Amino acid sequence: MKMIPYGESHFETIRNDGFLYVDKTQFIRQLEQTRRIIHLRPRRFGKSLFISMLECYYDVNRADQFDDLFEGLSIKENPTDNRNNYYILRFNFSGIQTTSIETINSGFFVAVKSALEIFVSKYQFKIEFEKTHLASELLRQLLTELEKLKLQHKVYVLIDEYDHFTNAVLNEGLEGFMTLVTRGGMVRSFYEVIKLNCEQGIVERFFMTGVMSISLDSMTSGFNIGTNMSTDERFAHMMGFTSEEVKDLLKTPMKNSDEQQVVLTPSERDDVYDIWRENYNGYLFSEASSTKVFNATLIMYYLQRYIEGKKHPRRLIDPNLNQSGTTIKNLAELKNREANYQVVEEIVKERTISGNLSPFMDVDKKYDENDFMTALFSIGFLTIKEGATSTKFKMPNKIIEAIYVNYLSELTQKRVGYKLDTRAQGLAIDEMGEDGRIDQLNQLVSNFLAHLSGRNEIKFDEKYIQLLYLFILTSTDQYVIYDEFPALRGYSDVVALKTPGSYAKYEYLIELKYVKKGSKSEAIQARVDQKFSEGVAQVTAYMKDQRLRNRCELKKFVVVFVGPKVAKMEEI
């Protein structure tokens, strides 16, 4: 039986204490072909665990633990010559407070000093540091003294979350960010020391992880010797879980909090996998790859809760993941705000957007739409759909889609001066879930449209009305909302299906139609009737799709708007 390692990123603990581990050691041999590596991934994809695994594999002090730690893993039977051959100098910059530049400077200094002291103590080097307030000077002292010792082994530098605190500063604006990463800045000076010692000193290898390349690109001349392998096809699934890995995971006997064994039946495995595939999968990190990966932490979050009683958690997203529309907002408002808002609107409306992955994002000089899309890709809010002369991006899954819709809803309300009544939204959802009706939902959309009716920049059509339904419905955790749901050869406008932990009784298929106002009421009524008939025919066709036909409590409605008002609405 295996325990679920939710929140656990220490390789030694996972291997020694009986936790599940998805084997990623097969990448070690390929990684050794490059000595200085940068590999960026969104938060919670297993970066810290991977760093910890590398530390255990290469650390000279862990040579006698190799057989136990790597038993059953792919690297065990055919290790490389560099196994347990380095002094490991590991930095982790994830815990630095970012309330001000002063707290960042002091936090960075403390993090570096602590890492150096651990290193000296671990390998019992007799090195004393001269007093200084500069992290770069502390590191220089250490590496200089190590060089003098003429050691048998070289140093392998591992850096986890290199950009964690700089990204936090970036959210507050460019001035503080540039203070840290430009020439003479604390961060850049630190990496200049590493660069110097990689080229001519004691440091033979380094492996660095983080989320975005913005910090890296802004200090390029200070640290331009690393190979960024983030979009390399060979390492596209080095972090995160593939479909095969997830399916193997679900077959593993697991231990719940009562120390009882939990084994999932084939039916239960299929059920859980389908939920994961739609909500946690979809990340493609290389245009040359076809292997999509799942968010590793969300898999463990869900699994830890599911095995307690084989009940799906009500919330599909881990609250600790801290993914929200604020993340999009901060990136959109760095520069070129209006252009970036248009990018977000296109992503939500069209589900895809074309652009180019920017190899460098120098925000001090340039930050255009391609840079914005690259930043969204880096944090996991966009993924690659396909590559051609330009890259086609898309939202990876339903979790991310809901975050976009909620953000665009808040942005739209702010820009047009209209505030959705959250209590009324809740009552509308209650009516849907308990009574099988959408009257209050329709009224909320109608009220929003009435407020917008005098604005010339708003183009009223079925697509825009559909967007307003999404704004209202995506706020709930009772339903997963689909627009343009593929049903045989058509696409239904709005489909609301119950989430795994939902208390709602009913699900919905809503077909929307729009008729422009005209001068003659008879002509308008004829158009309404025509549109309604078209909607009925479409719903009838959609219901031939087995995925919809087999849903017992699916309510089907056709709603026709004339201007901002519902002119005709019937349940089919």
XYZ file of C-alpha atoms in Angstrom:
572
model
C 0.000 0.000 0.000
C 1.196 3.513 -0.794
C 0.417 6.816 0.910
C -0.475 9.919 -1.105
C 2.415 12.427 -1.100
C 0.250 15.540 -1.233
C 2.466 18.504 -0.318
C 5.540 16.291 0.087
C 8.514 17.242 -2.095
C 11.391 15.508 -0.282
C 12.539 12.560 -2.393
C 14.215 10.736 0.469
C 11.072 10.898 2.618
C 8.848 9.725 -0.219
C 11.071 6.754 -0.975
C 11.737 5.733 2.620
C 8.256 6.244 4.079
C 6.129 4.409 1.525
C 4.665 7.230 -0.543
C 3.603 6.996 -4.174
C 6.325 8.097 -6.550
C 6.031 8.571 -10.300
C 9.429 7.634 -11.720
C 11.206 10.512 -13.475
C 14.750 9.164 -13.188
C 14.786 8.123 -16.839
C 15.604 11.747 -17.720
C 18.883 11.814 -15.790
C 21.033 10.345 -18.562
C 19.723 12.802 -21.162
C 20.142 15.743 -18.805
C 23.805 14.921 -18.290
C 24.487 15.766 -21.916
C 24.121 19.437 -20.932
C 25.989 20.818 -17.932
C 24.046 23.999 -17.220
C 20.283 23.622 -17.458
C 17.267 25.869 -16.940
C 13.882 24.156 -16.871
C 10.774 26.256 -16.227
C 7.299 25.004 -15.386
C 4.108 26.388 -13.824
C 3.643 26.103 -10.087
C 2.883 22.688 -8.592
C 4.220 20.547 -11.427
C 6.773 18.713 -9.276
C 9.819 20.954 -9.699
C 10.944 20.784 -6.064
C 10.596 16.998 -5.951
C 12.636 16.686 -9.145
C 15.371 18.895 -7.668
C 15.324 16.747 -4.528
C 15.667 13.593 -6.630
C 18.704 15.049 -8.421
C 20.240 15.957 -5.067
C 19.882 12.391 -3.785
C 21.278 10.943 -7.003
C 24.377 13.140 -7.286
C 25.278 13.796 -3.637
C 28.589 12.193 -2.604
C 27.237 11.809 0.919
C 24.363 9.613 -0.218
C 26.374 6.969 -2.079
C 25.557 4.330 0.541
C 21.816 5.098 0.192
C 21.665 4.716 -3.571
C 20.345 1.148 -3.672
C 17.552 1.853 -1.192
C 16.484 5.224 -2.615
C 16.454 4.177 -6.260
C 15.356 0.540 -5.982
C 12.780 -0.223 -8.662
C 13.387 3.012 -10.573
C 14.641 3.154 -14.143
C 18.061 4.626 -13.308
C 18.881 1.912 -10.763
C 19.904 -0.793 -13.246
C 21.940 1.504 -15.457
C 23.277 4.493 -13.476
C 25.540 7.098 -15.022
C 29.209 7.565 -14.154
C 28.325 10.776 -12.301
C 26.178 9.021 -9.722
C 27.001 10.338 -6.209
C 29.902 12.320 -7.643
C 29.193 15.941 -6.593
C 29.006 18.252 -3.635
C 25.446 19.571 -3.830
C 24.927 23.292 -3.219
C 21.181 23.786 -3.148
C 19.245 27.060 -2.999
C 15.500 27.516 -2.556
C 14.102 31.032 -2.902
C 10.409 30.278 -2.415
C 10.056 31.533 1.167
C 11.358 35.093 0.806
C 9.016 37.838 2.030
C 8.204 40.437 -0.634
C 6.667 43.285 1.337
C 9.438 45.683 0.269
C 12.781 45.784 -1.533
C 14.473 45.899 1.887
C 12.746 42.713 3.109
C 13.566 40.990 -0.197
C 17.234 41.961 0.078
C 17.470 40.728 3.643
C 15.454 37.582 2.854
C 17.614 36.764 -0.140
C 20.777 37.264 1.912
C 19.463 35.000 4.686
C 18.424 32.297 2.170
C 21.854 32.301 0.534
C 23.725 32.423 3.865
C 21.656 29.545 5.232
C 22.264 27.409 2.130
C 26.014 28.044 2.315
C 26.177 27.211 6.015
C 24.255 23.967 5.451
C 26.651 23.101 2.623
C 29.771 23.717 4.756
C 28.352 21.758 7.682
C 27.106 18.875 5.533
C 30.502 18.232 3.934
C 32.497 19.306 7.026
C 34.552 21.919 5.218
C 36.576 24.183 7.515
C 35.517 27.454 5.930
C 34.687 30.673 7.768
C 32.972 33.592 6.091
C 34.131 37.172 6.379
C 31.439 39.586 7.426
C 29.438 41.058 4.539
C 25.886 42.131 3.752
C 26.046 40.903 0.145
C 24.819 37.430 -0.850
C 27.039 37.474 -3.919
C 30.109 38.137 -1.764
C 29.271 35.235 0.558
C 28.977 32.913 -2.416
C 32.221 34.218 -3.907
C 34.026 33.556 -0.608
C 32.749 29.971 -0.462
C 33.638 29.089 -4.036
C 37.056 30.722 -3.744
C 37.859 28.717 -0.608
C 36.633 25.481 -2.205
C 38.899 26.114 -5.176
C 41.872 26.385 -2.809
C 41.081 23.012 -1.206
C 41.749 21.096 -4.450
C 38.822 18.801 -3.782
C 38.247 15.390 -5.313
C 34.776 16.339 -6.532
C 33.206 19.380 -8.164
C 30.084 21.299 -7.100
C 26.609 20.798 -8.566
C 24.429 23.869 -7.952
C 20.683 23.229 -7.687
C 18.366 26.262 -7.618
C 14.671 25.848 -6.869
C 12.117 28.627 -7.527
C 14.785 31.029 -8.757
C 12.153 33.635 -9.706
C 9.597 33.206 -6.907
C 10.216 36.523 -5.197
C 11.054 38.496 -8.337
C 7.721 37.461 -9.846
C 5.971 38.715 -6.715
C 7.752 42.061 -7.062
C 6.869 42.181 -10.755
C 3.183 42.030 -9.799
C 3.639 45.355 -8.002
C 5.228 47.084 -10.992
C 8.456 47.333 -12.941
C 10.528 49.679 -10.791
C 11.231 47.325 -7.893
C 11.685 44.390 -10.256
C 14.336 46.169 -12.301
C 16.157 47.174 -9.114
C 16.704 43.489 -8.359
C 17.652 42.090 -11.747
C 19.587 44.806 -13.592
C 23.317 45.443 -13.349
C 24.461 45.932 -9.778
C 21.222 44.489 -8.441
C 21.304 41.881 -5.692
C 19.966 39.027 -7.814
C 22.059 39.682 -10.878
C 25.250 40.006 -8.841
C 24.596 36.617 -7.251
C 24.220 34.886 -10.623
C 27.292 36.629 -12.010
C 29.333 34.812 -9.344
C 27.844 31.463 -10.374
C 28.527 32.227 -14.024
C 32.171 33.037 -13.329
C 32.700 29.833 -11.363
C 30.918 27.715 -13.969
C 33.270 28.964 -16.633
C 36.551 28.687 -14.755
C 35.990 27.403 -11.250
C 34.706 24.733 -8.940
C 31.089 24.640 -10.221
C 30.775 21.977 -12.912
C 26.989 21.698 -13.256
C 23.851 23.511 -12.310
C 20.142 22.835 -12.693
C 17.701 25.694 -12.124
C 13.917 25.728 -11.997
C 11.315 28.444 -11.814
C 8.149 29.585 -13.526
C 8.846 32.431 -15.941
C 11.843 33.545 -17.938
C 11.172 37.258 -17.359
C 13.649 37.481 -14.468
C 16.183 35.420 -16.395
C 15.821 37.483 -19.564
C 16.213 40.756 -17.688
C 19.589 39.683 -16.287
C 20.787 37.882 -19.425
C 24.217 39.464 -19.583
C 24.733 38.505 -15.968
C 23.839 34.878 -16.491
C 23.830 33.883 -20.137
C 25.507 30.498 -19.957
C 22.538 28.278 -19.148
C 20.569 26.282 -21.707
C 16.834 26.830 -21.363
C 15.314 23.404 -22.024
C 11.751 24.306 -21.061
C 10.341 23.693 -24.542
C 12.742 20.917 -25.535
C 10.752 17.954 -26.874
C 12.878 15.453 -24.926
C 11.871 16.978 -21.593
C 8.294 18.014 -22.328
C 6.936 15.515 -19.781
C 9.838 15.519 -17.317
C 7.556 17.248 -14.813
C 3.847 16.653 -14.471
C 2.236 13.275 -15.188
C 1.485 11.670 -18.544
C -1.749 9.761 -19.207
C 0.059 6.444 -18.821
C 1.593 7.511 -15.514
C -1.789 8.635 -14.202
C -3.481 5.391 -15.216
C -0.748 3.366 -13.500
C -1.176 5.538 -10.430
C -4.869 4.711 -10.240
C -4.106 0.971 -10.262
C -1.856 1.226 -7.204
C -3.218 -0.012 -3.835
C -3.314 3.037 -1.556
C -3.542 3.698 2.172
C -6.087 6.131 3.608
C -5.885 8.069 6.888
C -7.328 5.069 8.789
C -4.454 2.875 7.580
C -6.881 0.913 5.407
C -6.072 -0.345 1.945
C -7.999 1.311 -0.893
C -8.126 -0.304 -4.321
C -10.080 1.340 -7.123
C -12.254 -0.801 -9.359
C -11.864 -0.419 -13.159
C -15.116 1.578 -13.218
C -13.918 3.898 -10.443
C -10.574 4.369 -12.172
C -12.297 5.328 -15.410
C -14.600 7.741 -13.594
C -11.753 9.504 -11.785
C -9.546 9.552 -14.872
C -12.244 11.250 -16.964
C -12.565 14.011 -14.361
C -8.802 14.462 -14.188
C -8.418 14.480 -17.964
C -10.882 17.317 -18.365
C -9.747 19.437 -15.431
C -6.056 18.731 -14.782
C -4.640 17.617 -18.141
C -3.963 19.380 -21.428
C -0.535 20.934 -20.852
C 1.729 20.665 -23.899
C 5.115 22.285 -23.357
C 6.808 21.699 -26.696
C 5.617 22.360 -30.229
C 7.555 19.276 -31.334
C 5.882 17.005 -28.773
C 2.471 15.345 -28.659
C 2.666 14.305 -24.994
C 0.313 16.275 -22.777
C 0.750 16.253 -19.022
C -1.412 16.590 -15.921
C -0.814 19.028 -13.078
C 0.876 16.756 -10.516
C -0.235 18.532 -7.341
C -3.888 18.650 -8.364
C -3.791 14.906 -9.026
C -2.489 14.267 -5.503
C -4.916 16.789 -4.000
C -7.891 14.997 -5.573
C -6.599 11.496 -4.865
C -5.903 12.211 -1.189
C -9.534 13.248 -0.690
C -11.074 10.608 -2.922
C -9.570 7.595 -1.143
C -11.132 8.596 2.194
C -14.525 7.280 1.096
C -14.388 7.119 -2.677
C -16.224 10.431 -2.803
C -15.251 13.158 -5.232
C -14.171 16.427 -3.579
C -16.602 19.275 -4.090
C -13.825 21.679 -5.064
C -11.845 20.566 -8.095
C -9.034 23.027 -7.486
C -6.649 22.967 -4.561
C -7.133 26.215 -2.562
C -3.377 26.232 -1.868
C -2.608 26.451 -5.572
C -3.540 30.144 -5.537
C -4.559 30.284 -9.176
C -6.971 33.112 -9.847
C -7.846 35.927 -12.186
C -5.481 38.155 -10.198
C -2.586 36.320 -11.827
C -3.894 37.189 -15.293
C -4.616 40.763 -14.197
C -1.087 41.363 -12.942
C 0.470 40.137 -16.182
C -2.030 42.006 -18.364
C -1.383 45.312 -16.644
C 2.418 45.304 -16.747
C 2.368 47.166 -20.058
C 0.038 47.599 -23.065
C -3.011 47.002 -20.888
C -5.704 47.498 -23.517
C -4.007 45.240 -26.056
C -3.639 42.553 -23.419
C -7.309 42.848 -22.464
C -8.150 42.120 -26.093
C -5.953 39.024 -25.936
C -7.877 37.738 -22.909
C -11.228 38.399 -24.581
C -10.146 36.529 -27.705
C -8.912 33.580 -25.631
C -12.283 33.282 -23.866
C -14.454 33.825 -26.929
C -12.490 31.795 -29.468
C -10.825 29.252 -27.164
C -7.603 29.620 -29.184
C -5.251 32.442 -30.098
C -2.277 32.630 -32.451
C 1.028 34.149 -31.449
C 4.683 33.354 -30.933
C 6.522 32.044 -27.899
C 8.941 34.846 -27.056
C 12.486 33.540 -26.509
C 13.212 36.651 -24.414
C 10.875 38.919 -22.458
C 12.706 42.128 -21.607
C 9.850 43.923 -19.870
C 11.862 47.079 -19.376
C 12.104 47.629 -23.136
C 9.289 45.634 -24.705
C 6.230 43.757 -23.557
C 3.875 43.122 -26.449
C 1.026 40.660 -26.990
C 3.423 37.799 -27.764
C 5.241 38.426 -24.493
C 1.913 38.446 -22.657
C 0.897 35.149 -24.245
C 4.331 33.695 -23.420
C 3.895 34.754 -19.795
C 0.439 33.122 -19.685
C 1.985 29.980 -21.170
C 4.724 29.993 -18.540
C 2.290 30.102 -15.621
C 0.097 27.364 -17.129
C -2.806 29.574 -18.236
C -2.154 28.843 -21.902
C -0.726 25.787 -23.554
C 0.363 24.857 -27.050
C -2.379 23.591 -29.317
C -0.194 23.280 -32.378
C 2.793 24.933 -33.954
C 3.206 26.267 -37.464
C 4.646 29.548 -38.703
C 3.070 30.902 -35.522
C 2.048 29.057 -32.388
C -1.596 28.378 -31.728
C -2.342 28.549 -28.019
C -5.371 27.353 -26.098
C -6.595 27.044 -22.526
C -5.386 23.672 -21.213
C -8.482 22.559 -19.271
C -11.780 23.470 -17.584
C -10.133 24.676 -14.366
C -8.138 27.311 -16.234
C -11.108 28.165 -18.449
C -13.220 29.008 -15.391
C -10.470 31.309 -14.086
C -10.381 33.188 -17.412
C -14.152 33.573 -17.559
C -14.344 34.862 -13.984
C -11.543 37.336 -14.671
C -13.131 38.556 -17.905
C -16.451 38.880 -16.088
C -14.899 41.090 -13.402
C -13.026 43.105 -16.032
C -16.150 43.616 -18.160
C -18.244 44.686 -15.170
C -15.584 47.201 -14.154
C -15.189 48.642 -17.639
C -18.909 49.070 -18.345
C -19.831 50.229 -14.858
C -22.154 47.361 -14.011
C -21.980 45.046 -11.013
C -23.583 41.615 -11.091
C -25.635 40.886 -7.973
C -23.781 37.942 -6.402
C -26.743 37.091 -4.175
C -29.020 37.021 -7.235
C -26.475 34.768 -8.960
C -26.662 32.366 -6.037
C -30.468 32.348 -6.116
C -30.437 31.686 -9.859
C -28.108 28.710 -9.362
C -30.337 27.425 -6.538
C -33.381 27.654 -8.800
C -31.569 25.702 -11.487
C -30.300 23.026 -9.150
C -33.442 22.540 -7.070
C -36.408 23.586 -9.225
C -35.262 22.845 -12.776
C -35.905 26.398 -13.972
C -33.796 29.179 -15.527
C -36.106 32.199 -15.119
C -33.817 34.031 -12.705
C -30.785 33.200 -14.826
C -32.452 34.690 -17.894
C -33.428 37.792 -15.920
C -29.836 38.380 -14.810
C -28.645 38.191 -18.427
C -31.457 40.488 -19.536
C -30.577 43.063 -16.881
C -26.929 43.030 -17.947
C -27.890 43.439 -21.607
C -30.255 46.320 -20.788
C -27.395 48.173 -19.123
C -25.178 47.604 -22.163
C -27.804 48.443 -24.781
C -26.724 52.070 -25.136
C -23.043 51.304 -25.636
C -22.001 51.478 -29.283
C -18.818 49.467 -28.771
C -20.787 46.374 -27.702
C -21.720 44.118 -30.576
C -24.860 42.244 -29.589
C -25.162 38.755 -31.004
C -25.660 35.194 -29.793
C -21.953 34.932 -28.977
C -22.038 37.911 -26.641
C -25.199 36.718 -24.896
C -23.576 33.322 -24.502
C -20.628 35.051 -22.815
C -22.940 36.683 -20.276
C -24.419 33.303 -19.379
C -20.868 32.074 -18.792
C -20.121 35.066 -16.555
C -23.033 34.149 -14.307
C -22.763 30.362 -14.326
C -19.002 29.966 -13.956
C -19.165 31.524 -10.490
C -20.602 28.317 -8.995
C -18.919 25.085 -7.930
C -22.148 23.143 -8.557
C -21.743 23.008 -12.344
C -19.066 22.614 -14.969
C -20.014 25.016 -17.747
C -19.443 24.350 -21.443
C -20.003 26.726 -24.279
C -19.879 25.313 -27.782
C -20.280 21.794 -26.366
C -19.545 19.384 -29.254
C -22.600 17.178 -29.808
C -22.342 15.052 -32.958
C -21.971 17.571 -35.803
C -23.164 20.624 -33.862
C -22.148 22.759 -30.927
C -24.680 23.581 -28.240
C -24.457 27.099 -26.814
C -24.475 26.462 -23.065
C -24.293 23.127 -21.266
C -24.214 23.006 -17.445
C -23.269 19.570 -16.078
C -22.985 18.748 -12.395
C -19.542 18.751 -10.808
C -18.534 15.475 -9.090
C -19.493 16.819 -5.641
C -22.573 18.792 -6.732
C -25.849 18.815 -4.792
C -27.870 19.955 -7.814
C -30.698 17.739 -9.089
C -30.745 19.001 -12.665
C -28.376 19.636 -15.553
C -28.927 21.947 -18.509
C -28.622 22.400 -22.229
C -29.519 25.951 -23.301
C -29.704 26.977 -26.955
C -29.562 30.753 -27.463
C -30.926 32.850 -30.326
C -30.850 36.591 -30.947
C -33.108 38.814 -33.063
C -32.321 42.470 -33.695
C -35.034 45.019 -33.009
C -37.013 46.092 -36.080
C -39.703 48.567 -36.882
C -42.620 46.116 -37.315
C -43.653 43.846 -34.476
C -45.117 41.301 -36.935
C -41.763 40.924 -38.679
C -39.983 40.590 -35.348
C -42.398 37.910 -34.170
C -41.913 35.961 -37.370
C -38.155 36.095 -36.870
C -38.546 35.006 -33.242
C -40.635 32.013 -34.284
C -38.172 31.129 -36.996
C -35.196 31.334 -34.626
C -37.051 29.324 -32.019
C -37.811 26.577 -34.527
C -34.153 26.494 -35.532
C -33.207 26.153 -31.878
C -35.637 23.277 -31.321
C -34.243 21.446 -34.330
C -30.692 21.929 -33.062
C -31.547 20.670 -29.572
C -33.267 17.627 -31.073
C -30.126 16.886 -33.074
C -27.842 17.394 -30.066
C -29.837 14.886 -28.032
C -28.845 12.106 -30.419
C -25.401 12.368 -28.843
C -25.098 9.509 -26.361
C -23.279 11.670 -23.787
C -26.360 13.901 -23.549
C -29.060 11.322 -24.205
C -27.973 9.195 -21.240
C -28.250 12.032 -18.704
C -31.464 11.439 -16.742
C -32.099 14.930 -15.345
C -31.023 17.053 -18.290
C -33.247 20.081 -18.820
C -33.345 21.470 -22.362
C -34.317 25.064 -23.170
C -34.425 27.309 -26.222
C -34.205 31.014 -25.369
C -34.750 33.763 -27.962
C -33.726 37.340 -27.190
C -34.984 40.459 -28.949
C -32.598 43.181 -27.947
C -31.996 42.798 -24.207
C -35.258 41.003 -23.460
C -36.308 37.360 -23.592
C -38.973 37.184 -26.304
C -39.568 33.440 -26.136
C -38.346 30.677 -23.860
C -39.577 27.106 -23.644
C -38.387 23.843 -22.219
C -38.016 21.207 -24.924
